CSV table of C-alpha atoms in Angstrom, one decimal:
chain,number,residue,atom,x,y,z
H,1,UNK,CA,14.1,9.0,40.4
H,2,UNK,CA,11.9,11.7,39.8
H,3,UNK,CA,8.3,10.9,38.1
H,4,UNK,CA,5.9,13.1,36.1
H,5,UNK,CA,2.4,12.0,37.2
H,6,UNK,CA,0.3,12.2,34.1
H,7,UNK,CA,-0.3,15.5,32.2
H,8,UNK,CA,-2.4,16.8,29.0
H,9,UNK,CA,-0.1,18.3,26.3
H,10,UNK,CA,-3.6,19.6,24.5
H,11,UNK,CA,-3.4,18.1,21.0
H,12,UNK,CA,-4.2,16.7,18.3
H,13,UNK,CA,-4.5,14.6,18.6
H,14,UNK,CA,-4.5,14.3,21.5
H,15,UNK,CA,-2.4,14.4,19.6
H,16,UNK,CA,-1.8,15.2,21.8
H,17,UNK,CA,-4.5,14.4,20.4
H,18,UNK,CA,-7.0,14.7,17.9
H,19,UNK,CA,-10.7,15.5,17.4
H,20,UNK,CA,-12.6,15.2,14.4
H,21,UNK,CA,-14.8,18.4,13.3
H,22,UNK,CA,-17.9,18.7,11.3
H,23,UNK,CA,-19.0,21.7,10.1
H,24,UNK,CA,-21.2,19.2,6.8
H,25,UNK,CA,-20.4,16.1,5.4
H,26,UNK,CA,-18.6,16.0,1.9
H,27,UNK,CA,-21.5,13.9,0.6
H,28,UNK,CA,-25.4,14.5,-0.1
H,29,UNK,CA,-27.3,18.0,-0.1
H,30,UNK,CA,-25.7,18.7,3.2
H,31,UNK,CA,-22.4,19.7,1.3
H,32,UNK,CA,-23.9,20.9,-1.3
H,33,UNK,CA,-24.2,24.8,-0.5
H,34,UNK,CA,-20.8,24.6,1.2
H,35,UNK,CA,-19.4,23.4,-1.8
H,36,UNK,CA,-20.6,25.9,-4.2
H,37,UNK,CA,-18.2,28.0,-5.6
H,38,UNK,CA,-15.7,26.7,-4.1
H,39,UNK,CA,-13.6,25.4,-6.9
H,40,UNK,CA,-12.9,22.0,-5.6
H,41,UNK,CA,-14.4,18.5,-5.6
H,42,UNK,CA,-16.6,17.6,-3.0
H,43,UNK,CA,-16.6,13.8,-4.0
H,44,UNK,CA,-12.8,13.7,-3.7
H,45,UNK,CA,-13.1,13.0,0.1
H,46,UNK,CA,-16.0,10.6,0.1
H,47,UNK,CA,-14.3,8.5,-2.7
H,48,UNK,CA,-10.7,8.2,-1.5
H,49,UNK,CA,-9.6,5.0,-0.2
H,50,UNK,CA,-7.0,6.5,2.4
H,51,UNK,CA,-6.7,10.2,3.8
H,52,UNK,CA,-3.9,11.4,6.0
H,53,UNK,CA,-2.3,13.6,8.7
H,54,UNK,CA,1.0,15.1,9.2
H,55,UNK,CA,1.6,17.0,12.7
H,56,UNK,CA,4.9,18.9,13.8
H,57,UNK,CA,4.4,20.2,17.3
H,58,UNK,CA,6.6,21.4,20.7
H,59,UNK,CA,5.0,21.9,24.1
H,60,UNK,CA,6.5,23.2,27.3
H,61,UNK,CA,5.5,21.9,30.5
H,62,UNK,CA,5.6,24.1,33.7
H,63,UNK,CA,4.6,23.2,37.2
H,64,UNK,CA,6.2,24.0,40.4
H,65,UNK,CA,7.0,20.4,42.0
H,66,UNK,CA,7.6,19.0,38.7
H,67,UNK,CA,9.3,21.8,36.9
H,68,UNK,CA,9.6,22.5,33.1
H,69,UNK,CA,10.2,20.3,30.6
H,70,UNK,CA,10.3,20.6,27.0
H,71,UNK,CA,8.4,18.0,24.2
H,72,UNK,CA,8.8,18.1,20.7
H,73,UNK,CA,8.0,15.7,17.7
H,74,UNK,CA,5.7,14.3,15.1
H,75,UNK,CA,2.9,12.6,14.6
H,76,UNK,CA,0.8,10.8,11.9
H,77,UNK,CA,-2.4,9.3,10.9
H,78,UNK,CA,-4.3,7.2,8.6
H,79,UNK,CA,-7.8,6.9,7.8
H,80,UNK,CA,-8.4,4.1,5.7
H,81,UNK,CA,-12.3,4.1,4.2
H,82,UNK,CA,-13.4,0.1,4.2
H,83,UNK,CA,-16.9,1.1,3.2
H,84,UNK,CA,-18.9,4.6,2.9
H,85,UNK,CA,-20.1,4.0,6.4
H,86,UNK,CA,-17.0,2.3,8.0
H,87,UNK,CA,-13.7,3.3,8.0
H,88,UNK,CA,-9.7,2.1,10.0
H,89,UNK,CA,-8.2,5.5,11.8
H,90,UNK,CA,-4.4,4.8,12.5
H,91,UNK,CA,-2.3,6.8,14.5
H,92,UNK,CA,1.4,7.2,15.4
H,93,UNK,CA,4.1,9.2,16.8
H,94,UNK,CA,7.2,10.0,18.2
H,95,UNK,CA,8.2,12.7,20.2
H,96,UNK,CA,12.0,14.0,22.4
H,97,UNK,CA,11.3,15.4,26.0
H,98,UNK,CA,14.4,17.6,27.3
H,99,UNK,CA,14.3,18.4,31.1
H,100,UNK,CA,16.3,18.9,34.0
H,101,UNK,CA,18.7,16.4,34.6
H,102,UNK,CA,17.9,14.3,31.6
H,103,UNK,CA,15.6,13.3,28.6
H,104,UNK,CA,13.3,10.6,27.5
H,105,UNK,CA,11.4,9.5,24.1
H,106,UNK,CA,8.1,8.2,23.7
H,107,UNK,CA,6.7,6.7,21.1
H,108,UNK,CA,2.9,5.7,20.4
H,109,UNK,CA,0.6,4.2,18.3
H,110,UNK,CA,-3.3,3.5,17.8
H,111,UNK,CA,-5.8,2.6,16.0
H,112,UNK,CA,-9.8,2.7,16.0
H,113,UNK,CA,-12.9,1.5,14.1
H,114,UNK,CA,-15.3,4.1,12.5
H,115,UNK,CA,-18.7,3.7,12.4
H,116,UNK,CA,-20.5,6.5,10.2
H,117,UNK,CA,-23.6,8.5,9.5
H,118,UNK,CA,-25.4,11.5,8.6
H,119,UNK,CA,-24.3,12.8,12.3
H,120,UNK,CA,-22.4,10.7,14.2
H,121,UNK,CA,-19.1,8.8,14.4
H,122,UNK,CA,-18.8,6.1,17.0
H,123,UNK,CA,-16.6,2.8,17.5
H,124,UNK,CA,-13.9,1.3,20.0
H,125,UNK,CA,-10.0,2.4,20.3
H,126,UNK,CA,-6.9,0.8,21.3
H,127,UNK,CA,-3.4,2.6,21.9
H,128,UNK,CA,-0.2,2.0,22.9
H,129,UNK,CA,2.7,4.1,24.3
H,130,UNK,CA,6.2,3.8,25.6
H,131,UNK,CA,8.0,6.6,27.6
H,132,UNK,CA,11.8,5.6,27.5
H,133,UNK,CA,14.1,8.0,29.5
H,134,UNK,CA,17.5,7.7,30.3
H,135,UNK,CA,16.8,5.4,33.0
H,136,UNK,CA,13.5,3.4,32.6
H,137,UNK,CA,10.7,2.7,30.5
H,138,UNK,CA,7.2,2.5,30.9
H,139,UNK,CA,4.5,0.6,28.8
H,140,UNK,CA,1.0,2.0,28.9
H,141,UNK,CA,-1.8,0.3,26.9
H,142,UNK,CA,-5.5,2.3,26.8
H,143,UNK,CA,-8.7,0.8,25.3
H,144,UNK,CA,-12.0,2.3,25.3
H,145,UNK,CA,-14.5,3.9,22.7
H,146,UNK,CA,-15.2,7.5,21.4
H,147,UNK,CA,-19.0,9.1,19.7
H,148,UNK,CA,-19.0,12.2,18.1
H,149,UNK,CA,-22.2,13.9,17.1
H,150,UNK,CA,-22.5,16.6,14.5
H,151,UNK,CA,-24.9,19.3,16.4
H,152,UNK,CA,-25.2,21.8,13.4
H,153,UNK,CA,-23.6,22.0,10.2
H,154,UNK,CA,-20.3,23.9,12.2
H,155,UNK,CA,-20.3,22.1,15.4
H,156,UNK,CA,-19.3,18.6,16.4
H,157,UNK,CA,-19.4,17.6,20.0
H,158,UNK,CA,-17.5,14.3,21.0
H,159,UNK,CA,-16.7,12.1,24.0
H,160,UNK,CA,-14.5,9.3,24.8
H,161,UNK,CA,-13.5,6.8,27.5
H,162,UNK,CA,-12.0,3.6,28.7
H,163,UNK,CA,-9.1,2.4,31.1
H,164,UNK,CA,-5.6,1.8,30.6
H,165,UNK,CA,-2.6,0.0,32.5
H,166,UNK,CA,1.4,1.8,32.9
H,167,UNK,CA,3.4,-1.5,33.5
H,168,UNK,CA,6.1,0.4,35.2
H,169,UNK,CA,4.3,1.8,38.0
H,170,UNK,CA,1.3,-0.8,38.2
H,171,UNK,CA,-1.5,1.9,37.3
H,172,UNK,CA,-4.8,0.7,36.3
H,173,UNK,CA,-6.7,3.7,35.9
H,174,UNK,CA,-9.7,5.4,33.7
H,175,UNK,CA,-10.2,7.9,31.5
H,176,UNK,CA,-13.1,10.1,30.4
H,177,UNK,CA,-12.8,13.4,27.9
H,178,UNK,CA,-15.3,15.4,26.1
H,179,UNK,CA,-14.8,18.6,24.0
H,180,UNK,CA,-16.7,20.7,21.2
H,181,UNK,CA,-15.2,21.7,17.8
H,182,UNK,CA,-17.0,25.0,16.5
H,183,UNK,CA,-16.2,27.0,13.2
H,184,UNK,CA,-17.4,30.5,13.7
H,185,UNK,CA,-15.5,30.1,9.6
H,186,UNK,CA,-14.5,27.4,7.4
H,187,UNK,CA,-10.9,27.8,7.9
H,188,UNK,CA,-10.5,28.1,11.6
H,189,UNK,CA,-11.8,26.5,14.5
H,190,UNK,CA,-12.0,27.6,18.5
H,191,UNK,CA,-11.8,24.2,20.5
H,192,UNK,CA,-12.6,23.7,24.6
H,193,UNK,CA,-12.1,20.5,26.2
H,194,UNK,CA,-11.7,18.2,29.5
H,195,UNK,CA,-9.9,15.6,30.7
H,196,UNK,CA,-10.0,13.6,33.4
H,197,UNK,CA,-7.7,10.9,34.8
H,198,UNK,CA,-8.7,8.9,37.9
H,199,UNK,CA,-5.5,6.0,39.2
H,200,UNK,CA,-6.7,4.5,42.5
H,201,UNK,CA,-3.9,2.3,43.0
H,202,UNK,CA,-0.8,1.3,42.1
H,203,UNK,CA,2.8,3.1,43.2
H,204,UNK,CA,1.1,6.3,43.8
H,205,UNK,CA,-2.8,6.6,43.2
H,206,UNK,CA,-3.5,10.8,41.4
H,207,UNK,CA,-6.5,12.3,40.0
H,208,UNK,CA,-5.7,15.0,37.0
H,209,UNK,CA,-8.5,17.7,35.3
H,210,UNK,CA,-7.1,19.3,32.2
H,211,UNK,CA,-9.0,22.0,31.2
H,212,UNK,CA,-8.0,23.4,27.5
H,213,UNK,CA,-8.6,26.1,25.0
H,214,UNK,CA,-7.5,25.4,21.3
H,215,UNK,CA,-7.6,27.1,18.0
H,216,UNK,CA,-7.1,25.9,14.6
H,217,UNK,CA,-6.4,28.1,11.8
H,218,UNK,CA,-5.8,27.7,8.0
H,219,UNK,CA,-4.2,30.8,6.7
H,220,UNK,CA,-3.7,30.2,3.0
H,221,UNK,CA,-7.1,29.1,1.4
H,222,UNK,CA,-5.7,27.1,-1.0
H,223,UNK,CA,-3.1,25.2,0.9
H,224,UNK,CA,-3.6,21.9,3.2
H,225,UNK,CA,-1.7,23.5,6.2
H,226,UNK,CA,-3.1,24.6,9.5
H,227,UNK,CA,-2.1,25.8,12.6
H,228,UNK,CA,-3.0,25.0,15.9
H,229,UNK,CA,-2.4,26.4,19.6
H,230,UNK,CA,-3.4,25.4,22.4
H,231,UNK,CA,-3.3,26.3,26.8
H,232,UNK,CA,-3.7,23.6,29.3
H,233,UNK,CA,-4.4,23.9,33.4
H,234,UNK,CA,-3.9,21.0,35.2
H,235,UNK,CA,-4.8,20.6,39.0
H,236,UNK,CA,-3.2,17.4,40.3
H,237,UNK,CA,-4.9,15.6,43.3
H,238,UNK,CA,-1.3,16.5,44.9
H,239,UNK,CA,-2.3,19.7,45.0
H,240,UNK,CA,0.1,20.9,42.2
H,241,UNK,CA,-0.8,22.2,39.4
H,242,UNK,CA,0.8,22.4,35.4
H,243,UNK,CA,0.4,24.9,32.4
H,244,UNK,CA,1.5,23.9,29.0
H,245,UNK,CA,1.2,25.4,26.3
H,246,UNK,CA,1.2,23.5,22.9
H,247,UNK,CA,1.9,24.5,18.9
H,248,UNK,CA,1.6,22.5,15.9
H,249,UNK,CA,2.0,23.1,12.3
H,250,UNK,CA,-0.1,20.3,10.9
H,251,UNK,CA,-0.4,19.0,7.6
H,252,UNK,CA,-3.4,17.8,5.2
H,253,UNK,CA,-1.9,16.3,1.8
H,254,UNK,CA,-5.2,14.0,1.9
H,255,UNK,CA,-6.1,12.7,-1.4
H,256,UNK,CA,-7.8,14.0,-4.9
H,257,UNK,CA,-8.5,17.5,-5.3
H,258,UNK,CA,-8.5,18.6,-2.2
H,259,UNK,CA,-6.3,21.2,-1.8
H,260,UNK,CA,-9.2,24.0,-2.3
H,261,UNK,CA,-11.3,22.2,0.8
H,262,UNK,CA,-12.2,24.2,3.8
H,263,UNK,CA,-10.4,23.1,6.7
H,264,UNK,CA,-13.4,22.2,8.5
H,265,UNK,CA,-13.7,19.3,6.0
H,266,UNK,CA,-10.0,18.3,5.8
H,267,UNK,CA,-10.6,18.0,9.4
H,268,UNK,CA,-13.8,16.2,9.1
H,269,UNK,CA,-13.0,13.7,6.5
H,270,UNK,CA,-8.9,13.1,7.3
H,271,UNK,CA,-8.9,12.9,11.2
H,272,UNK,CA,-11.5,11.4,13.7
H,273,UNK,CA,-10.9,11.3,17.3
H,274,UNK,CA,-7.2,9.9,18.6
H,275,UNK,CA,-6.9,6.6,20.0
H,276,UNK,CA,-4.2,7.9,22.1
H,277,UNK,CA,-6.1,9.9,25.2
H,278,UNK,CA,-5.0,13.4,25.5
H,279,UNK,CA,-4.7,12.9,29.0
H,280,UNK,CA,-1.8,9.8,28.9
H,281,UNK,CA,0.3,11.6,26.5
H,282,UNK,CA,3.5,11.2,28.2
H,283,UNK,CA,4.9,9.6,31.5
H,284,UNK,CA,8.3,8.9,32.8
């Protein structure tokens, strides 16, 4: 049976997986000379009860002991405000992987609790995920907790962490990932980031750094659609290494008039950090 180690498919979220931006907050005076002129209502965010996320997005995977694989799929997400200052992020997704000799599906779903202010986001995650090929399935469960601060009124910085277990293969590993999110413009975003994946046991102990370079653009002002790109390197403790690249066309229908936002607050208000690590995105 042939096993893909673990590997970073550079979302969205994490998607793989997803980051949430801040280039000002859609509430107070630090919106206010954003909003101007803008046509659109800067209260629509900050009053909605739920804003979402739609994400169509392929990968390919290529590495020279594991070889290439194809991974293509959607994913979704929910933020649901409780209170101005607290808010439930849900996530899901489901995704085909075509390679040699066979395919598998994984599915996967999360969820976290937002803490806000003025400049930070913070709170705990839990995810779930199950990689089903033709052959086998393996259950992995991740918890941890993510912060995000808002350095300047384009750049967010954020970091996240925690362990997780892969029933199949009796991993019981840890996580740790951090990345910045800078608009040089309101409609497009350049995005670095690092994983890192430590399993010291189980049916084969690995290490993983993914090192990736994303960009998100918005090409029609007054449309909630994006789209993102992304490159991934991946040295393996085995002393392989992968390179995937990563596409998405992602979708912002959010709520209220807010079809005329900058994409640095769809971003901001709609999406907060994925509960699913970037790093675990897929296993078989």
């Amino acid at each position: 049976m042939r096993v893909l180690h673990t590997f970073t498919l550079a979302v969205c979220a994490g998607a793989l997986a997803l980051c949430a931006p801040g280039f000002a907050r859609a509430d107070g005076d630090q919106a206010g000379g954003l909003g101007s002129g803008t046509g659109y209502d800067m209260s629509a965010f900050q009053n909605a009860t739920t804003l979402f996320m739609l994400s169509a997005d392929y990968a390919h995977f290529m590495s020279a002991d594991l070889g290439g694989f194809d991974y293509y799929g959607a994913t979704g997400t929910m933020k649901w405000n409780l209170e101005p200052d607290l808010a439930l992020h849900f996530e899901g997704g489901y995704h085909h992987v075509t390679f040699s000799g066979g395919y598998a599906n994984d599915v996967t779903a999360g969820a976290s609790l937002i803490f806000e202010s003025a400049q930070w986001h913070f709170g705990p995650a839990f995810g779930f995920q199950s990689s089903m090929s033709n052959t086998t399935t393996a259950n992995t469960f991740n918890y941890g907790g993510f912060a995000q601060y808002y350095a300047g009124s384009n750049l967010a910085l954020s970091g996240w962490g925690g362990g997780f277990h892969t029933d199949l293969y009796k991993w019981n590993g840890f996580y740790l990932t951090a990345d910045a999110e800078w608009f040089p413009y309101p409609d497009f975003s350049v995005v670095p980031e690092i994983n890192f994946i430590d399993v010291p046991g189980g049916s084969f102990p690995f290490r993983e750094t993914d090192y990736i370079a994303g960009f998100e653009w918005r090409p029609f002002p007054n449309t909630p659609v994006s789209i993102y790109a992304a490159y991934a390197y991946t040295p393996f403790s085995t002393h392989d290494h992968a390179n995937t690249i990563y596409v998405a066309l992602r979708f912002y229908p959010g709520t209220g008039n807010t079809d005329g936002a900058p994409l640095l607050l769809q971003r901001y208000e709609a999406v907060d950090v994925s509960p699913i690590p970037t790093g675990l995105v897929f296993k078989y």
